[in-house]
Coordinates of C-alpha atoms in Angstrom, one line a residue:
M1 CA -0.8 -58.5 -47.4
Y2 CA 1.5 -60.6 -49.6
S3 CA 0.5 -63.9 -50.8
K4 CA 3.0 -66.9 -50.0
E5 CA 4.5 -66.6 -53.3
E6 CA 4.7 -62.8 -52.9
A7 CA 6.5 -63.2 -49.7
Y8 CA 8.9 -65.9 -50.8
A9 CA 9.9 -63.7 -53.6
K10 CA 10.4 -60.5 -51.2
I11 CA 12.6 -62.8 -48.4
S12 CA 14.7 -64.1 -51.2
D13 CA 15.5 -60.6 -52.2
L14 CA 16.4 -59.7 -48.7
V15 CA 18.7 -63.0 -48.5
E16 CA 20.4 -62.1 -51.8
R17 CA 21.3 -58.2 -50.7
F18 CA 22.5 -59.3 -47.3
S19 CA 24.9 -62.1 -49.0
L20 CA 26.4 -59.4 -51.2
Q21 CA 27.3 -57.1 -48.3
I22 CA 27.6 -59.4 -45.2
D23 CA 31.0 -58.1 -44.5
S24 CA 29.9 -54.3 -44.3
Y25 CA 26.9 -55.7 -42.2
K26 CA 29.0 -57.6 -39.8
K27 CA 31.0 -54.4 -38.7
S28 CA 30.0 -53.0 -35.3
D29 CA 29.1 -49.4 -36.5
Y30 CA 26.1 -51.3 -38.5
N31 CA 23.8 -51.0 -35.8
E32 CA 20.6 -52.4 -34.5
T33 CA 18.4 -49.6 -35.9
L34 CA 20.1 -50.1 -39.3
T35 CA 19.1 -53.8 -38.9
R36 CA 15.7 -53.1 -38.1
Q37 CA 14.9 -50.7 -41.0
D38 CA 17.0 -52.8 -43.5
F39 CA 16.1 -56.4 -42.9
I40 CA 13.7 -57.3 -39.8
N41 CA 11.0 -54.9 -40.5
P42 CA 10.9 -56.0 -44.5
F43 CA 11.1 -59.5 -43.6
F44 CA 8.1 -59.3 -41.2
K45 CA 6.4 -57.0 -43.6
A46 CA 6.6 -59.9 -46.1
L47 CA 4.9 -62.2 -43.8
G48 CA 1.9 -59.9 -43.9
W49 CA 2.2 -57.8 -40.6
D50 CA 1.6 -54.2 -40.5
I51 CA 4.9 -53.1 -39.1
D52 CA 4.8 -49.3 -40.2
N53 CA 0.9 -49.3 -39.0
S54 CA 0.0 -48.1 -42.4
Q55 CA -3.6 -48.5 -41.3
G56 CA -3.3 -45.6 -39.1
N57 CA -4.6 -47.7 -36.1
A58 CA -4.4 -46.1 -32.7
E59 CA -1.7 -47.5 -30.5
A60 CA -3.9 -49.8 -28.5
Y61 CA -4.9 -51.6 -31.9
R62 CA -1.4 -51.7 -33.6
E63 CA -0.6 -55.3 -35.0
V64 CA 3.1 -54.9 -34.2
I65 CA 4.2 -52.5 -31.2
H66 CA 7.8 -51.1 -31.3
E67 CA 8.6 -51.0 -27.7
D68 CA 10.9 -48.0 -26.9
K69 CA 14.1 -49.4 -25.7
L70 CA 15.4 -48.1 -22.2
K71 CA 18.9 -49.3 -21.4
I72 CA 20.0 -49.8 -18.1
G73 CA 23.8 -50.8 -17.8
S74 CA 23.7 -53.7 -20.0
A75 CA 20.3 -54.6 -19.5
T76 CA 17.5 -53.8 -22.0
K77 CA 14.2 -52.7 -20.5
A78 CA 11.5 -54.1 -23.2
P79 CA 11.3 -56.5 -26.2
D80 CA 12.0 -54.8 -29.4
Y81 CA 8.9 -56.1 -31.0
S82 CA 5.5 -57.2 -29.8
F83 CA 3.2 -59.3 -32.3
R84 CA -0.6 -59.1 -31.7
L85 CA -3.7 -60.6 -32.7
P86 CA -6.6 -58.1 -33.3
G87 CA -7.9 -57.1 -30.0
G88 CA -4.4 -56.8 -28.5
K89 CA -3.5 -60.2 -27.4
R90 CA 0.0 -60.8 -27.6
L91 CA 1.5 -63.7 -29.7
F92 CA 5.1 -63.4 -29.4
F93 CA 8.1 -61.0 -28.7
V94 CA 11.0 -60.4 -31.0
E95 CA 14.4 -59.4 -29.7
A96 CA 16.5 -57.7 -32.6
K97 CA 20.2 -57.5 -32.5
K98 CA 22.8 -56.4 -34.9
P99 CA 24.6 -58.8 -37.3
S100 CA 27.7 -58.5 -35.4
V101 CA 26.2 -60.2 -32.2
L102 CA 26.4 -63.9 -32.1
V103 CA 22.8 -65.0 -31.5
K104 CA 23.8 -68.8 -31.7
E105 CA 26.2 -68.5 -28.8
D106 CA 25.6 -65.1 -26.9
I107 CA 23.7 -65.8 -23.4
V108 CA 22.6 -62.4 -22.6
P109 CA 19.9 -61.9 -25.6
A110 CA 18.8 -65.6 -25.1
Y111 CA 18.1 -64.8 -21.4
Q112 CA 16.4 -61.8 -22.1
V113 CA 14.1 -62.7 -24.6
R114 CA 13.0 -65.9 -22.5
R115 CA 12.6 -63.6 -19.5
Y116 CA 10.3 -61.2 -21.5
G117 CA 8.1 -64.1 -22.9
W118 CA 8.3 -66.3 -19.5
S119 CA 6.8 -63.0 -17.8
A120 CA 4.4 -62.3 -20.1
K121 CA 3.3 -66.2 -20.1
L122 CA 3.8 -66.3 -23.7
P123 CA 4.9 -69.9 -25.3
I124 CA 7.6 -68.7 -27.6
S125 CA 9.6 -65.8 -28.6
L126 CA 12.1 -65.0 -31.3
I127 CA 15.7 -63.5 -31.4
T128 CA 17.0 -62.4 -34.9
D129 CA 19.7 -60.1 -36.4
F130 CA 18.4 -61.5 -39.8
E131 CA 21.6 -63.4 -40.1
E132 CA 20.6 -65.8 -37.7
F133 CA 16.9 -66.6 -36.5
A134 CA 16.3 -68.4 -33.1
V135 CA 12.9 -69.9 -31.6
Y136 CA 12.8 -70.2 -28.0
D137 CA 10.2 -72.0 -25.7
C138 CA 9.4 -69.6 -23.0
T139 CA 7.5 -72.0 -20.7
K140 CA 10.6 -73.0 -19.0
K141 CA 11.9 -70.8 -16.1
P142 CA 15.0 -68.8 -17.4
D143 CA 18.3 -68.4 -15.3
P144 CA 21.1 -66.1 -16.1
S145 CA 23.6 -69.0 -16.2
D146 CA 21.5 -70.9 -19.1
K147 CA 23.3 -71.6 -22.1
A148 CA 22.1 -69.9 -25.3
S149 CA 21.0 -73.1 -26.3
T150 CA 18.7 -73.8 -23.5
A151 CA 15.1 -73.9 -24.4
R152 CA 16.1 -73.2 -28.1
I153 CA 13.4 -75.1 -30.3
K154 CA 14.6 -73.9 -33.6
Y155 CA 17.6 -72.1 -35.2
F156 CA 18.7 -71.7 -38.7
T157 CA 20.7 -68.7 -40.4
Y158 CA 19.8 -66.4 -43.5
K159 CA 21.0 -69.1 -45.9
Q160 CA 18.3 -71.6 -44.7
Y161 CA 15.6 -69.1 -44.9
L162 CA 14.3 -70.2 -48.4
D163 CA 14.6 -73.7 -47.4
E164 CA 12.8 -73.1 -44.3
F165 CA 10.4 -70.8 -45.7
D166 CA 7.5 -73.4 -45.2
F167 CA 8.1 -73.5 -41.7
I168 CA 8.5 -69.5 -41.6
W169 CA 5.2 -68.8 -43.3
D170 CA 3.2 -71.5 -41.6
T171 CA 4.1 -70.5 -38.2
F172 CA 4.8 -66.8 -38.2
S173 CA 3.0 -65.2 -41.1
K174 CA -0.3 -63.2 -40.0
A175 CA -2.5 -65.2 -42.6
S176 CA -1.2 -68.5 -40.9
V177 CA -1.6 -67.0 -37.4
L178 CA -5.1 -66.1 -38.1
K179 CA -5.9 -69.5 -39.4
G180 CA -4.8 -71.3 -36.2
S181 CA -1.3 -72.7 -37.5
F182 CA 0.7 -70.7 -34.6
D183 CA -1.5 -72.3 -32.0
K184 CA -0.8 -75.8 -33.6
F185 CA 3.0 -75.1 -33.3
I186 CA 2.9 -74.2 -29.8
V187 CA 0.8 -77.0 -28.7
S188 CA 3.2 -79.5 -30.6
D189 CA 6.3 -77.9 -29.8
T190 CA 6.2 -76.5 -26.1
Y191 CA 4.7 -77.1 -22.6
K192 CA 7.3 -80.3 -22.2
K193 CA 8.2 -81.6 -18.9
G194 CA 10.3 -79.5 -16.6
T195 CA 8.1 -76.2 -17.1
T196 CA 7.4 -73.6 -14.3
T197 CA 4.7 -71.0 -14.9
V198 CA 5.5 -67.4 -13.9
D199 CA 2.7 -67.3 -11.6
K200 CA 3.7 -70.5 -9.7
E201 CA 7.2 -69.1 -9.4
F202 CA 6.1 -65.8 -8.2
L203 CA 4.1 -67.3 -5.7
A204 CA 7.0 -69.2 -4.6
S205 CA 9.0 -65.8 -4.3
L206 CA 6.2 -64.2 -2.4
D207 CA 6.2 -67.3 0.2
E208 CA 9.8 -66.9 0.9
W209 CA 9.7 -63.2 1.2
R210 CA 6.8 -63.3 3.5
M211 CA 8.6 -65.9 5.6
L212 CA 11.9 -63.5 5.6
L213 CA 9.9 -60.6 6.7
A214 CA 7.6 -62.4 9.4
Q215 CA 10.5 -64.0 11.2
N216 CA 12.7 -60.7 11.3
I217 CA 9.9 -58.5 12.1
A218 CA 8.6 -60.8 14.9
L219 CA 12.0 -60.8 16.3
R220 CA 12.9 -57.2 16.3
N221 CA 9.2 -55.9 17.3
Q222 CA 8.4 -58.2 20.1
N223 CA 5.1 -55.9 20.9
F224 CA 3.4 -56.9 17.6
T225 CA 0.2 -59.2 17.8
E226 CA -0.5 -61.6 15.2
D227 CA -2.8 -59.2 13.2
E228 CA -0.3 -56.6 13.3
L229 CA 2.6 -58.9 12.0
N230 CA 0.3 -60.0 9.1
F231 CA -0.9 -56.7 8.3
V232 CA 2.8 -54.9 8.4
V233 CA 4.2 -57.9 6.1
Q234 CA 1.5 -57.6 3.9
Q235 CA 1.7 -53.9 3.3
T236 CA 5.6 -54.1 3.0
L237 CA 5.5 -56.6 0.2
D238 CA 2.7 -55.0 -1.5
R239 CA 4.1 -51.6 -1.6
I240 CA 7.4 -52.8 -2.6
I241 CA 6.1 -54.9 -5.5
F242 CA 3.7 -52.0 -6.6
L243 CA 6.7 -49.8 -6.8
R244 CA 8.8 -52.2 -8.6
I245 CA 6.1 -52.7 -11.2
A246 CA 5.8 -48.9 -11.7
E247 CA 9.6 -48.7 -12.3
D248 CA 9.6 -51.4 -15.1
R249 CA 6.7 -49.7 -17.1
G250 CA 8.6 -46.4 -16.9
V251 CA 6.3 -44.7 -14.3
E252 CA 8.8 -44.6 -11.5
V253 CA 12.6 -43.8 -12.0
Y254 CA 14.4 -47.4 -12.6
G255 CA 16.2 -48.5 -9.5
E256 CA 15.0 -46.4 -7.1
L257 CA 14.2 -49.1 -4.8
K258 CA 17.9 -50.4 -5.2
E259 CA 19.2 -47.2 -4.1
T260 CA 17.9 -47.6 -0.7
L261 CA 20.3 -50.5 -0.3
I262 CA 23.1 -48.0 -0.4
P263 CA 24.4 -47.8 3.1
G264 CA 23.9 -44.8 5.0
P265 CA 26.7 -42.8 7.1
S266 CA 25.3 -43.6 10.8
P267 CA 23.4 -46.9 11.1
Q268 CA 23.3 -45.7 15.0
S269 CA 21.0 -42.6 13.9
G270 CA 18.7 -44.8 12.0
E271 CA 20.2 -42.9 8.7
G272 CA 21.8 -46.5 7.8
S273 CA 18.4 -48.4 8.0
F274 CA 17.4 -49.5 4.5
Y275 CA 13.9 -50.0 5.8
Q276 CA 13.7 -46.3 6.8
K277 CA 14.8 -45.1 3.4
L278 CA 12.3 -47.7 1.9
F279 CA 9.6 -45.9 4.0
N280 CA 10.7 -42.6 2.7
L281 CA 9.8 -43.7 -0.9
F282 CA 6.3 -45.0 0.5
K283 CA 5.6 -41.6 1.8
E284 CA 6.5 -40.0 -1.5
A285 CA 4.3 -42.4 -3.1
D286 CA 1.3 -41.6 -1.0
S287 CA 1.4 -37.9 -2.2
K288 CA 1.7 -39.2 -5.7
Y289 CA -0.5 -42.2 -6.0
N290 CA -3.5 -41.4 -3.3
S291 CA -4.4 -45.4 -3.6
G292 CA -4.8 -46.5 0.1
L293 CA -1.8 -48.8 -0.4
F294 CA 0.2 -45.6 0.9
N295 CA -2.2 -44.2 3.6
F296 CA -0.2 -43.6 6.6
K297 CA -3.0 -41.9 8.5
K298 CA -4.7 -45.3 8.7
D299 CA -1.4 -47.2 8.8
K300 CA 0.1 -46.3 12.1
L301 CA 2.5 -49.2 12.4
S302 CA 4.8 -49.1 9.4
A303 CA 6.5 -45.9 10.4
N304 CA 8.2 -47.5 13.5
V305 CA 8.5 -51.1 12.4
I306 CA 12.3 -52.3 12.7
I307 CA 13.8 -54.7 9.6
D308 CA 17.0 -55.7 9.5
N309 CA 19.2 -54.5 6.4
K310 CA 20.0 -58.0 5.3
V311 CA 16.3 -58.9 4.8
I312 CA 15.5 -55.7 2.8
K313 CA 18.7 -56.1 0.8
T314 CA 17.6 -59.8 0.1
I315 CA 14.1 -59.1 -1.0
I316 CA 14.9 -56.0 -3.3
S317 CA 18.0 -57.9 -5.0
E318 CA 16.0 -60.6 -6.0
L319 CA 13.4 -58.2 -7.6
Y320 CA 16.1 -56.9 -10.1
Y321 CA 17.8 -58.1 -13.5
P322 CA 19.9 -60.3 -13.7
V323 CA 18.9 -62.1 -10.6
S324 CA 15.1 -61.9 -11.2
P325 CA 13.6 -63.9 -13.8
Y326 CA 10.5 -61.4 -13.7
E327 CA 10.1 -58.6 -16.3
F328 CA 7.5 -56.5 -14.6
S329 CA 6.7 -54.2 -17.8
V330 CA 5.1 -57.4 -19.3
L331 CA 3.8 -59.3 -16.4
G332 CA 0.1 -59.0 -16.3
V333 CA -2.1 -58.3 -13.5
E334 CA -4.0 -61.8 -14.1
I335 CA -0.7 -63.5 -13.5
L336 CA 0.1 -61.6 -10.1
G337 CA -3.7 -62.3 -9.2
S338 CA -3.1 -66.3 -9.7
A339 CA -0.1 -66.2 -7.6
Y340 CA -1.6 -63.9 -4.8
E341 CA -4.7 -66.0 -4.6
Q342 CA -2.6 -69.1 -3.3
F343 CA -0.4 -66.6 -1.1
L344 CA -3.8 -65.5 0.7
G345 CA -4.5 -69.3 1.7
K346 CA -1.7 -68.9 4.3
Q347 CA -1.2 -66.8 7.2
I348 CA 1.3 -65.9 9.9
K349 CA 1.0 -67.3 13.4
L350 CA 3.0 -66.4 16.6
S351 CA 4.5 -69.1 18.8
A352 CA 4.5 -68.9 22.4
S353 CA 8.1 -67.2 22.0
H354 CA 6.9 -64.8 19.7
K355 CA 8.6 -66.8 16.6
A356 CA 6.7 -66.6 13.4
I357 CA 5.4 -69.7 11.5
I358 CA 3.5 -69.7 8.3
E359 CA 0.5 -72.0 8.1
E360 CA -2.6 -72.8 6.1
K361 CA -5.9 -70.6 6.9
P362 CA -8.1 -73.3 8.8
E363 CA -10.8 -72.7 6.1
V364 CA -8.3 -73.5 3.5
R365 CA -6.9 -76.5 5.1
K366 CA -10.5 -77.9 5.8
A367 CA -11.1 -77.1 2.1
G368 CA -8.2 -79.0 0.9
G369 CA -6.5 -76.0 -0.6
V370 CA -7.1 -72.7 -2.6
Y371 CA -8.8 -73.1 -6.0
Y372 CA -7.9 -70.3 -8.5
T373 CA -10.5 -69.7 -11.2
P374 CA -9.2 -70.4 -14.6
Q375 CA -8.9 -67.1 -16.9
Y376 CA -10.9 -68.7 -19.7
I377 CA -13.9 -69.3 -16.9
V378 CA -13.5 -65.6 -15.7
D379 CA -13.7 -64.4 -19.2
Y380 CA -17.0 -66.6 -20.1
I381 CA -18.7 -65.3 -17.1
V382 CA -17.7 -61.5 -17.4
A383 CA -18.8 -61.9 -21.2
N384 CA -22.3 -63.6 -20.0
T385 CA -23.2 -61.0 -17.6
V386 CA -21.3 -57.6 -17.9
G387 CA -21.3 -58.2 -21.9
K388 CA -25.0 -59.3 -21.9
L389 CA -26.0 -56.0 -19.8
I390 CA -24.1 -53.9 -22.4
N391 CA -25.5 -55.6 -25.4
D392 CA -29.0 -55.1 -23.8
L393 CA -28.3 -51.5 -23.5
E394 CA -26.7 -51.2 -26.9
E395 CA -30.1 -52.2 -28.5
K396 CA -31.9 -49.7 -26.2
Y397 CA -29.7 -46.8 -27.0
T398 CA -28.5 -45.2 -30.0
S399 CA -27.2 -41.7 -29.2
K400 CA -23.5 -41.1 -28.4
V401 CA -23.0 -39.1 -25.2
S402 CA -19.5 -38.7 -24.0
P403 CA -19.0 -39.6 -20.0
P404 CA -17.9 -36.6 -17.8
T405 CA -14.1 -36.2 -17.4
G406 CA -14.1 -36.4 -13.6
G407 CA -15.0 -39.4 -11.5
G408 CA -18.2 -40.2 -9.5
D409 CA -21.6 -40.6 -10.5
L410 CA -22.9 -38.9 -14.1
P411 CA -24.5 -35.7 -13.5
A412 CA -28.3 -35.7 -13.2
G413 CA -29.9 -35.6 -16.8
Q414 CA -26.6 -37.0 -18.8
A415 CA -28.5 -39.8 -21.1
G416 CA -27.0 -42.1 -23.9
L417 CA -25.5 -45.4 -24.0
V418 CA -22.2 -44.2 -22.4
G419 CA -23.9 -42.8 -19.7
A420 CA -26.2 -46.1 -19.1
V421 CA -22.9 -48.0 -19.1
A422 CA -21.4 -45.8 -16.5
Q423 CA -24.3 -46.6 -14.3
L424 CA -23.9 -50.4 -14.2
K425 CA -22.9 -51.7 -11.0
I426 CA -21.0 -55.1 -10.9
V427 CA -19.9 -57.1 -7.5
D428 CA -18.0 -60.1 -6.4
P429 CA -19.4 -60.7 -2.9
A430 CA -16.5 -63.0 -2.2
C431 CA -13.8 -61.2 -4.5
G432 CA -10.5 -63.0 -3.2
S433 CA -7.6 -61.6 -5.1
G434 CA -9.9 -59.9 -7.4
S435 CA -9.9 -62.2 -10.6
F436 CA -13.5 -61.9 -11.6
L437 CA -13.3 -57.8 -11.0
I438 CA -10.1 -57.5 -12.9
G439 CA -12.0 -59.3 -15.8
A440 CA -14.9 -57.3 -15.5
Y441 CA -12.8 -53.8 -15.7
K442 CA -10.8 -55.2 -18.5
Y443 CA -14.1 -56.1 -20.4
L444 CA -15.4 -52.3 -19.8
L445 CA -11.9 -50.8 -20.6
N446 CA -12.0 -52.7 -23.9
W447 CA -15.7 -51.8 -24.5
H448 CA -15.0 -48.0 -24.1
L449 CA -12.0 -48.1 -26.3
N450 CA -13.9 -50.1 -29.0
Y451 CA -16.7 -47.5 -28.7
Y452 CA -14.4 -44.5 -29.3
K453 CA -12.4 -46.0 -31.8
P454 CA -14.1 -45.5 -35.2
E455 CA -14.6 -41.8 -34.6
F456 CA -11.0 -41.5 -33.4
I457 CA -9.7 -43.1 -36.6
K458 CA -12.2 -41.2 -39.0
L459 CA -11.3 -37.8 -37.1
S460 CA -7.1 -38.8 -37.1
E461 CA -7.4 -39.3 -40.9
T462 CA -9.3 -36.0 -41.4
A463 CA -6.6 -34.3 -39.3
A464 CA -3.8 -35.9 -41.3
D465 CA -5.4 -35.4 -44.8
N466 CA -3.5 -32.7 -46.5
N467 CA -6.2 -32.5 -49.1
S468 CA -8.4 -31.0 -46.5
N469 CA -8.4 -27.3 -46.0
T470 CA -6.9 -26.0 -42.9
K471 CA -10.3 -25.3 -41.3
T472 CA -11.3 -29.0 -41.6
R473 CA -8.2 -30.3 -40.3
E474 CA -8.2 -27.9 -37.2
A475 CA -11.9 -28.7 -36.4
A476 CA -11.1 -32.8 -36.9
I477 CA -8.3 -32.1 -34.1
K478 CA -10.6 -30.1 -31.8
Q479 CA -13.3 -33.0 -31.8
R480 CA -10.6 -35.6 -31.5
N481 CA -9.5 -34.0 -28.4
K482 CA -12.8 -34.0 -26.8
L483 CA -12.9 -37.6 -27.0
P484 CA -11.8 -39.4 -23.6
L485 CA -8.6 -40.8 -25.5
T486 CA -5.1 -39.7 -25.7
P487 CA -3.4 -38.8 -28.9
E488 CA -1.9 -42.5 -29.4
G489 CA -5.8 -43.6 -28.9
N490 CA -5.7 -45.0 -25.6
L491 CA -7.9 -44.3 -22.9
T492 CA -7.4 -41.3 -20.9
T493 CA -6.3 -41.7 -17.0
A494 CA -9.8 -39.8 -16.0
L495 CA -12.0 -42.3 -17.6
K496 CA -10.1 -45.2 -16.3
K497 CA -10.6 -44.0 -13.1
Q498 CA -14.3 -43.3 -13.6
I499 CA -15.0 -46.8 -14.9
L500 CA -13.2 -48.3 -11.8
L501 CA -15.1 -45.9 -9.3
N502 CA -18.5 -46.3 -11.2
N503 CA -18.8 -49.9 -12.1
I504 CA -16.4 -52.2 -9.9
Y505 CA -17.4 -53.4 -6.2
G506 CA -16.1 -56.4 -4.1
V507 CA -16.6 -57.8 -0.7
D508 CA -14.2 -60.5 1.1
I509 CA -14.0 -61.5 4.7
D510 CA -10.3 -61.6 4.4
T511 CA -8.7 -58.0 5.0
Q512 CA -5.8 -59.4 3.0
A513 CA -7.5 -60.2 0.1
V514 CA -9.3 -57.0 -0.2
E515 CA -5.9 -55.1 -0.1
V516 CA -4.7 -57.6 -3.1
T517 CA -8.0 -56.7 -4.8
K518 CA -7.1 -53.2 -4.8
L519 CA -3.7 -53.5 -5.3
S520 CA -4.7 -55.4 -8.8
L521 CA -7.1 -53.2 -9.7
L522 CA -5.0 -50.0 -9.2
L523 CA -2.2 -51.9 -11.2
K524 CA -4.6 -52.4 -14.1
C525 CA -5.8 -48.7 -14.0
M526 CA -2.3 -47.7 -14.2
E527 CA -1.6 -49.8 -17.2
G528 CA -0.2 -47.5 -20.3
E529 CA 0.8 -44.6 -17.9
T530 CA 4.3 -43.2 -18.2
G531 CA 6.3 -40.9 -16.1
S532 CA 5.2 -37.8 -18.3
S533 CA 1.6 -38.4 -17.9
I534 CA 1.6 -38.9 -14.2
N535 CA 3.8 -35.5 -13.8
A536 CA 1.2 -33.9 -16.0
Q537 CA -1.6 -35.1 -13.8
M538 CA 0.2 -33.9 -10.6
R539 CA 0.9 -30.5 -12.1
F540 CA -2.9 -30.2 -12.1
G541 CA -2.9 -31.0 -8.2
E542 CA -4.4 -34.3 -9.2
R543 CA -3.5 -37.6 -7.6
V544 CA -2.6 -40.6 -9.8
L545 CA -4.9 -43.3 -8.6
P546 CA -8.2 -43.3 -6.9
T547 CA -8.8 -44.6 -3.4
L548 CA -11.2 -47.8 -3.5
D549 CA -12.1 -47.8 0.1
D550 CA -15.7 -47.2 -1.0
N551 CA -15.6 -49.8 -3.6
I552 CA -14.0 -52.6 -2.0
K553 CA -14.8 -53.8 1.4
S554 CA -13.7 -56.4 4.1
G555 CA -16.7 -58.0 5.6
N556 CA -18.9 -61.2 5.8
S557 CA -21.2 -61.1 2.9
L558 CA -23.4 -63.6 4.1
I559 CA -24.0 -62.5 7.8
D560 CA -25.8 -59.2 8.2
V561 CA -25.3 -57.0 11.6
D562 CA -28.6 -58.5 12.6
F563 CA -26.3 -61.4 13.8
Y564 CA -25.9 -59.2 17.3
D565 CA -29.4 -59.4 18.0
T566 CA -29.2 -63.1 19.2
Q567 CA -25.2 -63.0 20.0
F568 CA -24.2 -61.6 23.4
D569 CA -20.9 -63.0 23.2
F570 CA -18.9 -60.1 20.8
G571 CA -15.8 -62.3 21.1
E572 CA -16.7 -63.6 17.6
E573 CA -17.2 -60.2 16.0
K574 CA -13.6 -60.4 14.8
K575 CA -14.0 -63.6 13.1
I576 CA -17.7 -63.3 11.9
K577 CA -17.3 -59.4 10.5
P578 CA -21.0 -58.9 10.1
F579 CA -21.9 -56.9 7.0
N580 CA -24.6 -54.7 5.9
W581 CA -24.9 -54.3 2.3
Q582 CA -27.3 -51.2 2.3
Q583 CA -25.0 -49.2 4.7
A584 CA -21.6 -50.2 2.7
F585 CA -23.0 -49.3 -0.7
P586 CA -25.8 -46.6 -0.3
K587 CA -25.6 -45.2 -4.0
V588 CA -26.0 -48.7 -5.2
F589 CA -29.2 -49.7 -3.4
K590 CA -30.4 -46.2 -4.3
Q591 CA -30.5 -47.5 -7.7
G592 CA -32.1 -50.7 -6.8
G593 CA -29.0 -52.9 -6.3
F594 CA -26.3 -54.3 -8.5
D595 CA -26.8 -55.1 -12.1
A596 CA -24.4 -58.3 -11.9
V597 CA -23.2 -60.3 -9.5
I598 CA -20.1 -62.3 -10.5
G599 CA -17.5 -64.6 -9.1
N600 CA -16.8 -68.2 -7.6
P601 CA -17.7 -68.3 -4.1
P602 CA -16.4 -70.6 -1.5
Y603 CA -18.1 -74.1 -1.2
I604 CA -18.3 -74.7 2.8
Q605 CA -20.1 -77.7 3.8
S606 CA -21.6 -78.0 7.3
R607 CA -21.4 -82.0 7.1
E608 CA -17.6 -81.6 7.1
G609 CA -17.4 -79.9 10.3
Q610 CA -16.6 -76.4 8.8
L611 CA -19.3 -74.1 10.2
K612 CA -19.5 -73.3 13.7
E613 CA -22.9 -73.9 15.4
Y614 CA -23.7 -70.3 15.6
E615 CA -23.1 -69.7 11.6
K616 CA -25.7 -72.6 11.1
D617 CA -28.0 -71.3 13.6
Y618 CA -27.9 -67.9 11.5
Y619 CA -28.3 -69.5 8.3
N620 CA -31.3 -71.5 9.4
K621 CA -33.0 -68.7 10.5
N622 CA -32.2 -66.2 7.8
Y623 CA -32.0 -68.2 4.4
K624 CA -35.0 -69.8 2.6
T625 CA -32.9 -72.2 0.8
V626 CA -31.1 -73.8 3.7
E627 CA -32.5 -77.6 4.1
N628 CA -30.7 -80.0 6.0
Q629 CA -26.9 -79.8 5.2
I630 CA -25.8 -76.3 4.4
N631 CA -23.2 -75.3 1.5
T632 CA -22.1 -71.7 1.6
F633 CA -22.3 -71.6 -2.2
G634 CA -26.0 -71.9 -2.1
L635 CA -26.1 -69.1 0.5
F636 CA -24.0 -67.0 -1.8
V637 CA -26.7 -67.5 -4.7
E638 CA -29.4 -66.4 -2.1
R639 CA -27.3 -63.4 -1.0
G640 CA -26.5 -62.8 -4.7
I641 CA -30.4 -62.8 -5.5
Y642 CA -31.1 -60.3 -2.9
I643 CA -28.8 -57.9 -3.7
L644 CA -29.1 -57.8 -7.4
K645 CA -31.4 -55.4 -9.3
E646 CA -34.6 -56.5 -11.2
K647 CA -33.3 -58.0 -14.8
G648 CA -29.7 -58.3 -13.5
F649 CA -27.5 -61.1 -14.0
L650 CA -26.1 -63.6 -11.4

């Protein structure tokens, strides 16, 4: 890493070289790749960043990710550089251009980089062709009609690099970032009035799309009940969003959803129905993903639903560049979860004339709204439950035993630290949109990656060492291939699926919430997959994603099936949804219960009239901690202790 003085000298040399030959660099045949190699890479290398990955880190641990660019018409599908802290947390994106592009005036690159930064919830991002350097505030929602100067908070040219060097070094050098100066800059220069976070904006889009679908489906499908209408609308939205995210991540062919909007030859025969073409995509996805999201053995409604072309066209068009402000390749699952949590607070109701209206769920209205748990609280709780359990296991075990390659429980007799971690059972008994389960799953993925990293790096160095003999290098490659890591150093799909199935469990009374939790977990599981990795799995007859029906269930965590012992009117069953933990998760209770119970359960108080009399009667008879006024939070604590293994964490 260069000192500040050395960095100044390096950048001074770059400025001088650029000045001497600027005319040739400004020609159109001097392309972006050459600009990156000759100037942008050396510029950031001078600031201390390991641009070339000279440390030989696995892909997951690179300081700078060079995105593969996928050109779709005039749109670029990924930012050129992603600068990250140790551990993989993104700091900012850099969009590179060639010097013949007018960075100061061109609205397309400005919109692109702001769209990337805003979708990833990054405070700032940069555009540079070395000749020009622009810093953008990415907290403001981008619009394709914005000027290039909109939300630009700093701009200068190469002629000012040396005058602005203190700012460049203090804000963007690796040494300064690690000391916290980058954080000070974004706090002082961003988050101004008028910002709209991506999760709030995505919630607004979800609400709008739900209304469009609900009104049209209710109009065209007069036989649907309220429950059926809510189900079909939710499933249709979730499926579209899943496939759209898969496209931007390169897992599905970009634009497949948009192709369903091409009019068919004969609308009368049904071939001109955009929804029918969309449904055909859903059926293809079922054979590929096996996620439950596309399970048409259970879903008997979606195949025959009628939706007008105009509605499908509106929704799908708003999911694509340049109309869509969302770049799904960088939109985090946590951001989706935040939007969905609020989305789930409302439901579709049918009027007497079978018109759809959207209203808050009664429990949400009584509680005064939906309260989403901030991410830092999720991370803290996960670290002090799941993290503590793993720390205790690390002290107990010293041997390293690789996990099995398939899913399910570990074979009998397989011991060691990784085997013990694979046996941990973590549950959120009121999982909502799954924010705590995503946090726990992410923690486990990172732990496994860190566990295998030293061995992977050591074997990779031996395999690449030309001074070693051929047999040694071949043995290193063979040993490295046995690790549950890809050649790039990421966790294999098999291991990610196994962790999800072995460790993560959830329950929620709201069926829609359960589906969203599954969607979020499956999207997290699919991170890092590519079209080629998915095709490889399918060649071996394997489906890409696991079904989570045995892990994430819908039911009332607080009321067991003994509710029926005193209840003769089963009309309330639909609302109550009694749930028996031992029957739902037999393998977990064969091990003695859950190792960790995490979450942020609902606080519903009896004195505010939020509980029915039969609920209060049940709680009074079946819970030891009930005295006078009931608060469901206390009941969740007691239930949590009841389902917790000895020495577990709640």
